[in-house]
Amino acid sequence: MDAGGQIVEWLYKNQLQVDEQWSVNAERGFTWWPYQHAQTVTSTNEVKGPDGMPGAFVGVRTQVLWDLDLTDRLATGVNELARENASTMSGLVYDEVKHSLDLCSMVPVHDDTREW
């Protein structure tokens, strides 16, 4: 199994201890409901880093708000938050189809970084 898949499996079984009753498995991840907000954890297929080392990206998407109409004022506020946190590996994303605002994070992993 690739590093991304191993991280997703470890998060599911060990770190988050996801209850099968409150989760849905997908091909490269899962969605679970630890309380009222769904959280989706996924991994990309294998990718090569700049040094040629194989790895993957692991992403976490957590519902923050739903049934939200994105007004111009709200969009400006979300964009300001994004600019202030530009150096982090996370940010707020508006889903136009679901009308939801989600916190999304993505981190590259490979065998040498998988442990931490």
PDB file of C-alpha atoms in Angstrom, residues 15 19 22 25 27 34 37 40 47 49 60 84 102 107 109-110:
ATOM      1  CA  GLN A  15      -5.913   8.192  15.302  1.00  0.00           C
ATOM      2  CA  ASP A  19     -17.040   4.077  14.168  1.00  0.00           C
ATOM      3  CA  TRP A  22     -21.018   6.762  11.393  1.00  0.00           C
ATOM      4  CA  ASN A  25     -15.785   4.243   2.942  1.00  0.00           C
ATOM      5  CA  GLU A  27     -11.922   3.985  -2.824  1.00  0.00           C
ATOM      6  CA  PRO A  34     -17.894  12.682  14.512  1.00  0.00           C
ATOM      7  CA  HIS A  37     -20.223  18.146  10.659  1.00  0.00           C
ATOM      8  CA  THR A  40     -13.823  13.582   4.511  1.00  0.00           C
ATOM      9  CA  VAL A  47       2.687  11.116  -7.306  1.00  0.00           C
ATOM     10  CA  GLY A  49       7.908  14.688  -5.595  1.00  0.00           C
ATOM     11  CA  VAL A  60      -9.048  16.527   4.925  1.00  0.00           C
ATOM     12  CA  GLU A  84      -4.152  36.092   5.874  1.00  0.00           C
ATOM     13  CA  ASP A 102     -15.601  23.742   4.188  1.00  0.00           C
ATOM     14  CA  VAL A 107      -0.378  17.703   2.890  1.00  0.00           C
ATOM     15  CA  VAL A 109       3.336  12.487   2.364  1.00  0.00           C
ATOM     16  CA  HIS A 110       5.896   9.874   1.386  1.00  0.00           C
TER      17      HIS A 110
END
